[in-house]
Amino acid sequence: MEILQSAAALQAQTEKWRREGQRIGLVPTMGALHDGHLRLVQAAAAENDVVVVSIFVNPTQFNNPDDFRLYPRLPEADAALLGPAGCTALFLPSVEEMYPEQSKLRFDFGSLEQVMEGAHRPGHFNGVATVVSKLFHLSRPHRAYFGQKDLQQVAIIRQLVADLSFDLELITFPTVREADGLAMSSRNRRLSVEARKKAPQLYKALQLGVRLLEENRPVASVKNEVLQFLAMEEAITLEYFEIADARTLQTVEELTQPQEVALCIAAWLAEVRLIDNLLISAKSL
Ligand code: PAF
């Protein structure tokens, strides 16, 4: 596996691959890799001739300076996992390499970003869209891989790809979970032992919501029950729990068929913020 640190080196390498007719898969990450990332890399390796994985803790998408400062950074351990998973080239740029000067570009995704993560993390999706656009331009992938845990991010990137005519296929994979249901996340490494014990309650809250919807309970009462369930857990400070249309991400008041809905949650366990979601099809209710 090759390690590329400059944008020019990545561009030269991927241009060469393109000339040779090789299909390129891209897996953008911020590192501190877990099995969720590795499944994306393995899928990219199975479906493409070469795989680029980027590891870049992108400062422009952090609205909270402590979150940026404390985000786990483990480049050596990550690199050791990537070769066996099928990565051909690891792109590991510095902040200066990605942003030689401050980016002035501003994206507006309208209603897609006025809810949930977008509403609670001002500027977050502007930073995501900026860095993902840069990565797409530099590596010109045929396919790009993202995890469904970041459901709203996927919706934003889908819009970005459509609006800017990026010539690539967007591939998403279901959330990978620990044995107790906790969604795998790089931020899980920052949980204290106590917080780690409580963290699966987020998944349990989502499961409760799904169960109640399956019992045909009204959306408002499902929300109330889930909020009550979470309120019993002192260690969890809820930021939001939403039942939203999985495509538009707008809150739904009632389920209509055929509709796919997403139950989405964001909460703090001490100083660590976690998100999770479950999808459910109204057709199956
Ligand atoms: O999901 C992530 O890890 C990041 O938001 C991404 C897509 C790599 C952009 O920095």
Tab-separated table of C-alpha atoms and ligand atoms in Angstrom:
chain	number	residue	atom	x	y	z
A	1	MET	CA	0.000	0.000	0.000
A	2	GLU	CA	1.288	3.380	-1.027
A	3	ILE	CA	1.020	6.417	1.265
A	4	LEU	CA	0.402	9.711	-0.545
A	5	GLN	CA	0.634	12.971	1.353
A	6	SER	CA	0.274	15.598	-1.342
A	7	ALA	CA	-2.744	16.484	-3.446
A	8	ALA	CA	-0.506	16.513	-6.538
A	9	ALA	CA	0.714	12.947	-5.841
A	10	LEU	CA	-2.876	11.719	-5.421
A	11	GLN	CA	-3.961	13.453	-8.617
A	12	ALA	CA	-1.009	12.046	-10.590
A	13	GLN	CA	-1.629	8.532	-9.315
A	14	THR	CA	-5.372	8.503	-9.978
A	15	GLU	CA	-4.890	10.091	-13.437
A	16	LYS	CA	-2.435	7.303	-14.283
A	17	TRP	CA	-4.938	4.678	-13.102
A	18	ARG	CA	-7.676	6.296	-15.183
A	19	ARG	CA	-5.437	6.218	-18.303
A	20	GLU	CA	-4.781	2.533	-17.652
A	21	GLY	CA	-8.543	1.898	-17.494
A	22	GLN	CA	-8.532	0.974	-13.805
A	23	ARG	CA	-11.723	1.487	-11.794
A	24	ILE	CA	-11.135	3.600	-8.691
A	25	GLY	CA	-12.997	3.231	-5.393
A	26	LEU	CA	-12.708	6.016	-2.796
A	27	VAL	CA	-13.394	5.654	0.929
A	28	PRO	CA	-13.180	9.069	2.631
A	29	THR	CA	-12.569	8.839	6.391
A	30	MET	CA	-11.279	10.841	9.327
A	31	GLY	CA	-9.311	7.865	10.623
A	32	ALA	CA	-9.453	6.045	13.990
A	33	LEU	CA	-10.738	3.234	11.839
A	34	HIS	CA	-13.206	0.609	13.034
A	35	ASP	CA	-14.946	-2.350	11.420
A	36	GLY	CA	-17.531	-0.063	9.812
A	37	HIS	CA	-14.759	1.669	7.848
A	38	LEU	CA	-13.051	-1.622	7.037
A	39	ARG	CA	-16.253	-3.052	5.567
A	40	LEU	CA	-16.402	-0.044	3.235
A	41	VAL	CA	-12.783	-0.634	2.203
A	42	GLN	CA	-13.409	-4.350	1.637
A	43	ALA	CA	-16.477	-3.588	-0.484
A	44	ALA	CA	-14.499	-1.003	-2.469
A	45	ALA	CA	-11.750	-3.570	-3.049
A	46	ALA	CA	-14.280	-6.138	-4.268
A	47	GLU	CA	-15.969	-3.734	-6.690
A	48	ASN	CA	-13.015	-1.745	-8.089
A	49	ASP	CA	-9.477	-2.335	-9.391
A	50	VAL	CA	-7.845	0.081	-6.970
A	51	VAL	CA	-8.933	1.663	-3.684
A	52	VAL	CA	-7.992	5.048	-2.260
A	53	VAL	CA	-8.705	5.618	1.424
A	54	SER	CA	-8.336	9.172	2.700
A	55	ILE	CA	-7.666	9.932	6.341
A	56	PHE	CA	-8.101	13.606	7.094
A	57	VAL	CA	-9.530	15.117	10.259
A	58	ASN	CA	-11.177	17.968	8.425
A	59	PRO	CA	-11.123	21.136	10.562
A	60	THR	CA	-13.775	22.940	8.517
A	61	GLN	CA	-16.521	20.501	9.515
A	62	PHE	CA	-16.005	20.829	13.291
A	63	ASN	CA	-18.214	23.431	14.918
A	64	ASN	CA	-16.739	22.555	18.308
A	65	PRO	CA	-12.979	23.213	18.748
A	66	ASP	CA	-12.686	20.629	21.574
A	67	ASP	CA	-14.252	17.967	19.393
A	68	PHE	CA	-11.623	18.728	16.717
A	69	ARG	CA	-8.755	18.790	19.213
A	70	LEU	CA	-9.803	15.545	20.908
A	71	TYR	CA	-10.805	13.637	17.769
A	72	PRO	CA	-8.757	10.388	17.881
A	73	ARG	CA	-5.746	10.376	15.546
A	74	LEU	CA	-4.044	7.007	15.013
A	75	PRO	CA	-2.427	7.106	11.559
A	76	GLU	CA	0.070	4.253	12.140
A	77	ALA	CA	-2.522	1.844	13.557
A	78	ASP	CA	-4.950	2.825	10.771
A	79	ALA	CA	-2.353	2.252	8.059
A	80	ALA	CA	-1.649	-1.233	9.427
A	81	LEU	CA	-5.361	-2.131	9.067
A	82	LEU	CA	-5.819	-0.734	5.586
A	83	GLY	CA	-3.406	-2.866	3.530
A	84	PRO	CA	-5.001	-6.184	4.549
A	85	ALA	CA	-8.491	-4.716	3.968
A	86	GLY	CA	-7.621	-4.052	0.317
A	87	CYS	CA	-6.537	-0.407	0.241
A	88	THR	CA	-4.153	0.414	-2.635
A	89	ALA	CA	-3.267	3.986	-1.672
A	90	LEU	CA	-3.725	5.862	1.594
A	91	PHE	CA	-4.129	9.611	1.174
A	92	LEU	CA	-2.920	11.278	4.359
A	93	PRO	CA	-2.693	15.027	3.754
A	94	SER	CA	-1.935	17.814	6.222
A	95	VAL	CA	-4.369	20.663	6.845
A	96	GLU	CA	-2.061	22.996	4.868
A	97	GLU	CA	-2.087	20.582	1.938
A	98	MET	CA	-5.884	20.448	1.816
A	99	TYR	CA	-6.404	24.131	2.583
A	100	PRO	CA	-3.397	26.152	1.305
A	101	GLU	CA	-5.639	29.143	1.925
A	102	GLN	CA	-8.891	29.533	3.793
A	103	SER	CA	-11.791	28.223	1.738
A	104	LYS	CA	-14.373	30.886	0.865
A	105	LEU	CA	-16.840	28.584	-0.839
A	106	ARG	CA	-20.282	28.346	0.798
A	107	PHE	CA	-22.816	25.604	0.133
A	108	ASP	CA	-26.516	25.900	0.819
A	109	PHE	CA	-28.416	22.629	0.927
A	110	GLY	CA	-31.671	24.290	1.952
A	111	SER	CA	-34.102	22.194	3.984
A	112	LEU	CA	-31.770	19.175	3.886
A	113	GLU	CA	-29.381	20.902	6.252
A	114	GLN	CA	-31.839	22.899	8.348
A	115	VAL	CA	-32.653	19.893	10.532
A	116	MET	CA	-30.816	17.551	12.900
A	117	GLU	CA	-27.016	17.680	12.411
A	118	GLY	CA	-27.212	20.768	10.227
A	119	ALA	CA	-29.343	22.613	12.776
A	120	HIS	CA	-27.206	21.568	15.751
A	121	ARG	CA	-23.771	21.890	14.146
A	122	PRO	CA	-23.643	25.200	12.260
A	123	GLY	CA	-21.260	25.063	9.300
A	124	HIS	CA	-20.763	21.307	9.604
A	125	PHE	CA	-22.157	20.353	6.207
A	126	ASN	CA	-20.428	23.250	4.506
A	127	GLY	CA	-17.145	21.735	5.715
A	128	VAL	CA	-18.186	18.212	4.724
A	129	ALA	CA	-19.277	19.306	1.235
A	130	THR	CA	-16.065	21.284	0.745
A	131	VAL	CA	-13.710	18.487	1.707
A	132	VAL	CA	-15.686	15.762	-0.072
A	133	SER	CA	-15.738	17.866	-3.268
A	134	LYS	CA	-11.977	18.301	-2.995
A	135	LEU	CA	-11.469	14.559	-2.466
A	136	PHE	CA	-13.712	13.771	-5.449
A	137	HIS	CA	-11.770	16.195	-7.665
A	138	LEU	CA	-8.375	14.938	-6.533
A	139	SER	CA	-9.102	11.216	-6.822
A	140	ARG	CA	-11.831	11.150	-9.542
A	141	PRO	CA	-13.319	7.892	-8.220
A	142	HIS	CA	-15.751	5.721	-10.147
A	143	ARG	CA	-17.391	4.812	-6.836
A	144	ALA	CA	-17.351	6.479	-3.413
A	145	TYR	CA	-18.308	4.695	-0.192
A	146	PHE	CA	-20.033	6.110	2.899
A	147	GLY	CA	-21.642	4.634	6.009
A	148	GLN	CA	-25.339	5.021	6.696
A	149	LYS	CA	-24.694	5.974	10.311
A	150	ASP	CA	-24.173	9.491	8.950
A	151	LEU	CA	-27.555	9.440	7.238
A	152	GLN	CA	-27.847	13.191	6.764
A	153	GLN	CA	-24.278	13.388	5.471
A	154	VAL	CA	-25.179	10.780	2.837
A	155	ALA	CA	-28.242	12.827	1.806
A	156	ILE	CA	-26.105	15.977	1.535
A	157	ILE	CA	-23.422	14.196	-0.503
A	158	ARG	CA	-26.071	12.687	-2.772
A	159	GLN	CA	-27.334	16.213	-3.438
A	160	LEU	CA	-23.765	17.458	-3.960
A	161	VAL	CA	-23.070	14.705	-6.502
A	162	ALA	CA	-26.298	15.504	-8.365
A	163	ASP	CA	-25.914	19.294	-8.301
A	164	LEU	CA	-22.250	19.327	-9.336
A	165	SER	CA	-22.549	16.394	-11.779
A	166	PHE	CA	-19.806	14.355	-10.173
A	167	ASP	CA	-19.420	11.351	-12.448
A	168	LEU	CA	-19.399	8.669	-9.780
A	169	GLU	CA	-21.614	6.156	-8.079
A	170	LEU	CA	-22.385	6.738	-4.428
A	171	ILE	CA	-22.451	3.530	-2.401
A	172	THR	CA	-23.757	3.374	1.154
A	173	PHE	CA	-23.469	0.601	3.691
A	174	PRO	CA	-25.543	-0.166	6.779
A	175	THR	CA	-24.252	0.828	10.180
A	176	VAL	CA	-21.968	-1.729	11.810
A	177	ARG	CA	-22.695	-2.288	15.508
A	178	GLU	CA	-20.884	-3.625	18.548
A	179	ALA	CA	-22.337	-6.804	20.099
A	180	ASP	CA	-24.443	-4.684	22.487
A	181	GLY	CA	-25.902	-2.614	19.651
A	182	LEU	CA	-23.773	0.536	19.963
A	183	ALA	CA	-23.121	1.946	16.487
A	184	MET	CA	-19.419	1.830	15.675
A	185	SER	CA	-17.913	5.307	15.653
A	186	SER	CA	-14.415	6.725	15.956
A	187	ARG	CA	-15.727	8.836	18.836
A	188	ASN	CA	-16.565	5.686	20.861
A	189	ARG	CA	-12.861	5.554	21.751
A	190	ARG	CA	-13.356	8.721	23.785
A	191	LEU	CA	-16.105	7.245	25.988
A	192	SER	CA	-15.222	6.603	29.624
A	193	VAL	CA	-15.833	3.069	30.928
A	194	GLU	CA	-19.052	4.291	32.567
A	195	ALA	CA	-20.286	6.145	29.485
A	196	ARG	CA	-19.478	3.155	27.279
A	197	LYS	CA	-21.801	1.014	29.453
A	198	LYS	CA	-24.662	3.492	28.947
A	199	ALA	CA	-24.079	4.233	25.254
A	200	PRO	CA	-26.100	1.245	23.882
A	201	GLN	CA	-29.208	2.910	25.364
A	202	LEU	CA	-29.255	5.118	22.270
A	203	TYR	CA	-29.761	2.059	20.078
A	204	LYS	CA	-32.314	0.694	22.557
A	205	ALA	CA	-34.236	3.984	22.296
A	206	LEU	CA	-34.269	3.686	18.499
A	207	GLN	CA	-35.419	0.075	18.734
A	208	LEU	CA	-38.196	1.109	21.118
A	209	GLY	CA	-39.297	3.733	18.598
A	210	VAL	CA	-39.377	1.172	15.783
A	211	ARG	CA	-41.325	-1.268	17.921
A	212	LEU	CA	-43.961	1.333	18.796
A	213	LEU	CA	-44.313	2.434	15.175
A	214	GLU	CA	-44.770	-1.203	14.233
A	215	GLU	CA	-47.639	-1.292	16.738
A	216	ASN	CA	-49.163	1.548	14.700
A	217	ARG	CA	-48.864	4.055	17.526
A	218	PRO	CA	-49.152	7.712	16.447
A	219	VAL	CA	-45.809	9.356	15.705
A	220	ALA	CA	-46.238	11.972	18.464
A	221	SER	CA	-46.848	9.348	21.144
A	222	VAL	CA	-43.887	7.256	19.908
A	223	LYS	CA	-41.698	10.331	20.247
A	224	ASN	CA	-42.984	10.964	23.769
A	225	GLU	CA	-42.286	7.417	24.898
A	226	VAL	CA	-38.787	7.451	23.470
A	227	LEU	CA	-38.074	10.801	25.165
A	228	GLN	CA	-39.338	9.395	28.475
A	229	PHE	CA	-37.168	6.306	28.075
A	230	LEU	CA	-34.085	8.467	27.480
A	231	ALA	CA	-34.946	10.852	30.316
A	232	MET	CA	-34.597	7.934	32.768
A	233	GLU	CA	-30.909	7.684	31.865
A	234	GLU	CA	-29.036	10.408	33.735
A	235	ALA	CA	-25.804	9.767	31.863
A	236	ILE	CA	-27.438	10.707	28.544
A	237	THR	CA	-28.131	14.287	27.512
A	238	LEU	CA	-30.362	14.157	24.485
A	239	GLU	CA	-29.784	16.701	21.729
A	240	TYR	CA	-32.525	15.497	19.417
A	241	PHE	CA	-34.676	12.516	18.579
A	242	GLU	CA	-36.514	12.826	15.274
A	243	ILE	CA	-38.773	10.675	13.170
A	244	ALA	CA	-38.154	11.938	9.669
A	245	ASP	CA	-38.762	11.089	6.054
A	246	ALA	CA	-35.628	9.141	5.109
A	247	ARG	CA	-35.294	10.961	1.773
A	248	THR	CA	-36.135	14.583	2.611
A	249	LEU	CA	-35.105	14.318	6.289
A	250	GLN	CA	-38.086	16.472	7.240
A	251	THR	CA	-39.963	15.551	10.415
A	252	VAL	CA	-43.055	13.452	9.812
A	253	GLU	CA	-46.264	13.818	11.831
A	254	GLU	CA	-47.814	10.612	10.519
A	255	LEU	CA	-46.683	7.694	8.411
A	256	THR	CA	-47.947	7.483	4.865
A	257	GLN	CA	-47.331	4.638	2.449
A	258	PRO	CA	-45.017	4.024	0.734
A	259	GLN	CA	-42.586	5.966	2.873
A	260	GLU	CA	-39.255	5.154	4.388
A	261	VAL	CA	-38.738	6.841	7.716
A	262	ALA	CA	-35.579	7.376	9.695
A	263	LEU	CA	-35.481	7.437	13.475
A	264	CYS	CA	-32.494	9.647	14.253
A	265	ILE	CA	-30.834	10.461	17.529
A	266	ALA	CA	-27.977	12.650	18.765
A	267	ALA	CA	-26.946	12.694	22.413
A	268	TRP	CA	-24.068	13.519	24.708
A	269	LEU	CA	-22.513	10.998	27.076
A	270	ALA	CA	-20.405	13.248	29.277
A	271	GLU	CA	-18.345	15.235	26.751
A	272	VAL	CA	-18.750	12.823	23.831
A	273	ARG	CA	-21.469	13.410	21.250
A	274	LEU	CA	-22.841	10.346	19.458
A	275	ILE	CA	-25.377	9.931	16.652
A	276	ASP	CA	-27.299	6.916	15.417
A	277	ASN	CA	-30.332	6.071	13.283
A	278	LEU	CA	-32.582	3.238	12.175
A	279	LEU	CA	-34.551	3.098	8.952
A	280	ILE	CA	-38.018	1.613	8.701
A	281	SER	CA	-40.280	1.268	5.729
A	282	ALA	CA	-43.923	2.284	6.265
A	283	LYS	CA	-44.810	-0.535	3.864
A	284	SER	CA	-43.644	-3.055	6.473
A	285	LEU	CA	-45.941	-1.649	9.192
B	1	PAF	O1	-17.799	10.758	7.683
B	1	PAF	C1	-16.643	11.217	7.819
B	1	PAF	O2	-15.737	10.600	8.342
B	1	PAF	C2	-16.362	12.614	7.297
B	1	PAF	O3	-17.447	13.450	7.472
B	1	PAF	C3	-15.880	12.642	5.830
B	1	PAF	C4	-16.966	12.134	4.883
B	1	PAF	C5	-14.634	11.798	5.685
B	1	PAF	C6	-15.550	14.069	5.409
B	1	PAF	O4	-14.535	14.599	6.208
